[in-house]
Amino acid sequence: MERTLSIIKPDGVEKNVIGEVISRFEKQGLRIAALKMVKLTKKDAEGFYIVHKERPFYGSLTDFMSRGPVVLMVLEGENAIARNREIMGATNPAQAAEGTIRKDFASSIEENTVHGSDSPESAAFEIGYFFNAFELCG
Ligand code: ADP
Ligand code: MG
């Protein structure tokens, strides 16, 4: 059993596809262990994406992530980290496989609808960044 952090980004909330995105995770066997909807501050987004602080898109990415509400979730299941990444699709929607969330909903490489942890280490950091022990069910 593994846990991973998933975010429905501001563009996904704006596109009104929260239910559709969650449904894809559930239909593909991932369970929701925690969930909340919040609006991040610019500082919250900067701290979350601290690994990207030297990248040219850091300022724009953290503006985007703090412009409107996001849905934060902990997904749970066997190989949840890799399976979530498969369900999401490639970072750039132009390269995302058919049937993935990013292929179907993302507008651009930046506004790509969902986030998913990329390793056990980042999942541990990211889950702890947003959730405390009382919010993690099961
Ligand atoms: P992923 O979310 O697929 O793990 P990265 O960790 O490489 O991708 O990047 C984090 C986020 O930064 C992406 O999901 C996307 O929102 C944004 N991003 C990545 N590359 C670019 C880029 N070249 N231009 C603008 N935004 C980008
Ligand atoms: Mg990443």
CSV table of C-alpha atoms and ligand atoms in Angstrom, one decimal:
chain,number,residue,atom,x,y,z
A,1,MET,CA,0.0,0.0,0.0
A,2,GLU,CA,1.3,3.4,-1.0
A,3,ARG,CA,0.1,7.0,-0.7
A,4,THR,CA,0.7,9.9,-3.0
A,5,LEU,CA,-0.4,13.6,-3.1
A,6,SER,CA,-2.7,14.6,-5.9
A,7,ILE,CA,-3.8,18.2,-6.6
A,8,ILE,CA,-6.6,19.3,-8.9
A,9,LYS,CA,-5.0,22.6,-10.0
A,10,PRO,CA,-6.8,25.9,-10.4
A,11,ASP,CA,-7.5,25.3,-14.1
A,12,GLY,CA,-9.2,22.0,-13.3
A,13,VAL,CA,-11.4,23.7,-10.7
A,14,GLU,CA,-12.2,26.5,-13.2
A,15,LYS,CA,-13.1,23.9,-15.9
A,16,ASN,CA,-15.6,22.3,-13.4
A,17,VAL,CA,-14.1,18.8,-13.7
A,18,ILE,CA,-13.4,18.0,-10.0
A,19,GLY,CA,-15.9,15.1,-10.1
A,20,GLU,CA,-14.6,13.8,-13.4
A,21,VAL,CA,-11.0,13.8,-12.2
A,22,ILE,CA,-11.8,12.1,-8.9
A,23,SER,CA,-14.0,9.6,-10.7
A,24,ARG,CA,-11.0,8.6,-12.9
A,25,PHE,CA,-8.9,7.8,-9.9
A,26,GLU,CA,-11.6,5.8,-8.2
A,27,LYS,CA,-12.5,3.9,-11.4
A,28,GLN,CA,-8.8,2.9,-11.8
A,29,GLY,CA,-8.6,1.6,-8.2
A,30,LEU,CA,-7.1,4.4,-6.2
A,31,ARG,CA,-8.8,5.3,-2.9
A,32,ILE,CA,-9.1,8.8,-1.4
A,33,ALA,CA,-7.5,8.8,2.0
A,34,ALA,CA,-7.8,12.6,2.6
A,35,LEU,CA,-9.3,15.5,0.7
A,36,LYS,CA,-9.8,19.3,1.1
A,37,MET,CA,-10.4,22.3,-1.1
A,38,VAL,CA,-8.3,25.4,-0.4
A,39,LYS,CA,-6.9,28.5,-2.0
A,40,LEU,CA,-3.1,28.6,-1.7
A,41,THR,CA,-1.2,31.8,-1.1
A,42,LYS,CA,1.7,32.6,-3.4
A,43,LYS,CA,4.0,31.6,-0.4
A,44,ASP,CA,2.2,28.3,0.0
A,45,ALA,CA,2.7,27.5,-3.7
A,46,GLU,CA,6.4,28.6,-3.5
A,47,GLY,CA,7.0,26.3,-0.6
A,48,PHE,CA,5.3,23.4,-2.3
A,49,TYR,CA,7.3,23.8,-5.5
A,50,ILE,CA,10.6,24.7,-3.8
A,51,VAL,CA,12.4,22.0,-5.8
A,52,HIS,CA,11.6,24.1,-8.9
A,53,LYS,CA,12.8,27.4,-7.5
A,54,GLU,CA,15.7,27.7,-10.1
A,55,ARG,CA,13.4,26.9,-13.1
A,56,PRO,CA,12.4,29.8,-15.4
A,57,PHE,CA,8.7,29.0,-14.9
A,58,TYR,CA,8.8,29.1,-11.1
A,59,GLY,CA,7.2,32.6,-10.8
A,60,SER,CA,4.6,31.9,-13.3
A,61,LEU,CA,3.8,28.4,-11.9
A,62,THR,CA,3.4,29.7,-8.4
A,63,ASP,CA,1.2,32.6,-9.6
A,64,PHE,CA,-1.0,30.1,-11.5
A,65,MET,CA,-1.2,27.7,-8.5
A,66,SER,CA,-2.4,30.5,-6.2
A,67,ARG,CA,-4.9,32.2,-8.5
A,68,GLY,CA,-7.9,30.1,-7.4
A,69,PRO,CA,-8.9,27.1,-5.3
A,70,VAL,CA,-7.3,23.7,-5.6
A,71,VAL,CA,-8.4,20.3,-4.5
A,72,LEU,CA,-5.8,18.5,-2.4
A,73,MET,CA,-6.0,14.8,-2.0
A,74,VAL,CA,-4.1,11.9,-0.7
A,75,LEU,CA,-4.6,8.8,-3.0
A,76,GLU,CA,-3.9,5.4,-1.7
A,77,GLY,CA,-3.4,2.0,-3.3
A,78,GLU,CA,-0.8,-0.4,-4.6
A,79,ASN,CA,1.9,1.5,-6.5
A,80,ALA,CA,-0.3,4.6,-6.1
A,81,ILE,CA,2.6,7.0,-7.0
A,82,ALA,CA,3.3,5.4,-10.4
A,83,ARG,CA,-0.4,4.6,-11.1
A,84,ASN,CA,-1.4,8.2,-10.4
A,85,ARG,CA,1.3,9.5,-12.8
A,86,GLU,CA,-0.1,7.1,-15.5
A,87,ILE,CA,-3.7,8.3,-15.0
A,88,MET,CA,-2.5,11.9,-15.2
A,89,GLY,CA,-0.4,11.6,-18.4
A,90,ALA,CA,2.7,13.5,-19.5
A,91,THR,CA,3.5,17.0,-18.1
A,92,ASN,CA,2.9,18.5,-21.6
A,93,PRO,CA,-0.7,17.7,-22.7
A,94,ALA,CA,0.5,17.6,-26.3
A,95,GLN,CA,2.6,14.5,-25.4
A,96,ALA,CA,0.0,12.9,-23.0
A,97,ALA,CA,-1.4,9.5,-23.9
A,98,GLU,CA,-5.0,9.1,-25.0
A,99,GLY,CA,-7.4,8.7,-22.1
A,100,THR,CA,-5.2,10.5,-19.6
A,101,ILE,CA,-6.5,13.5,-17.5
A,102,ARG,CA,-4.0,15.9,-19.0
A,103,LYS,CA,-4.8,14.8,-22.6
A,104,ASP,CA,-8.4,15.3,-22.0
A,105,PHE,CA,-8.4,18.5,-19.8
A,106,ALA,CA,-5.1,20.3,-19.8
A,107,SER,CA,-4.7,23.6,-21.6
A,108,SER,CA,-0.9,23.9,-21.7
A,109,ILE,CA,2.3,22.5,-20.2
A,110,GLU,CA,1.7,24.9,-17.2
A,111,GLU,CA,-2.1,24.7,-16.8
A,112,ASN,CA,-2.1,20.9,-16.8
A,113,THR,CA,-5.0,20.2,-14.5
A,114,VAL,CA,-3.4,17.8,-12.0
A,115,HIS,CA,-0.3,17.3,-9.9
A,116,GLY,CA,1.0,14.0,-8.6
A,117,SER,CA,4.0,13.1,-6.5
A,118,ASP,CA,6.9,11.6,-8.5
A,119,SER,CA,8.7,9.5,-5.8
A,120,PRO,CA,8.2,8.1,-2.3
A,121,GLU,CA,10.4,10.9,-1.0
A,122,SER,CA,8.4,13.7,-2.7
A,123,ALA,CA,5.1,12.0,-1.7
A,124,ALA,CA,6.2,12.1,2.0
A,125,PHE,CA,7.2,15.8,1.8
A,126,GLU,CA,4.1,16.8,-0.2
A,127,ILE,CA,1.5,14.9,2.0
A,128,GLY,CA,3.1,16.4,5.1
A,129,TYR,CA,3.1,19.8,3.6
A,130,PHE,CA,-0.7,19.9,3.4
A,131,PHE,CA,-2.1,17.2,5.7
A,132,ASN,CA,-1.7,16.4,9.4
A,133,ALA,CA,-2.3,13.0,11.1
A,134,PHE,CA,-5.9,13.8,12.0
A,135,GLU,CA,-6.8,14.4,8.3
A,136,LEU,CA,-5.4,11.1,7.0
A,137,CYS,CA,-8.0,8.4,7.2
A,138,GLY,CA,-7.5,4.7,7.5
B,1,ADP,P1,5.0,17.2,-13.4
B,1,ADP,O1,3.9,18.0,-12.8
B,1,ADP,O2,4.5,16.3,-14.5
B,1,ADP,O3,5.7,16.3,-12.3
B,1,ADP,P2,7.3,19.0,-13.3
B,1,ADP,O4,7.6,18.5,-11.9
B,1,ADP,O5,8.4,18.9,-14.3
B,1,ADP,O6,6.1,18.2,-14.0
B,1,ADP,O7,6.8,20.5,-13.3
B,1,ADP,C1,5.9,20.9,-12.3
B,1,ADP,C2,4.9,21.8,-12.9
B,1,ADP,O8,5.5,22.9,-13.4
B,1,ADP,C3,4.1,21.1,-14.1
B,1,ADP,O9,3.1,20.2,-13.8
B,1,ADP,C4,3.6,22.4,-14.8
B,1,ADP,O10,2.4,22.9,-14.2
B,1,ADP,C5,4.8,23.3,-14.6
B,1,ADP,N1,5.7,23.3,-15.8
B,1,ADP,C6,6.6,22.3,-16.0
B,1,ADP,N2,7.3,22.6,-17.1
B,1,ADP,C7,6.9,23.8,-17.5
B,1,ADP,C8,7.3,24.7,-18.6
B,1,ADP,N3,8.3,24.3,-19.5
B,1,ADP,N4,6.7,25.8,-18.7
B,1,ADP,C9,5.7,26.2,-17.8
B,1,ADP,N5,5.3,25.5,-16.8
B,1,ADP,C10,5.9,24.3,-16.6
B,2,MG,MG,6.8,17.0,-10.7
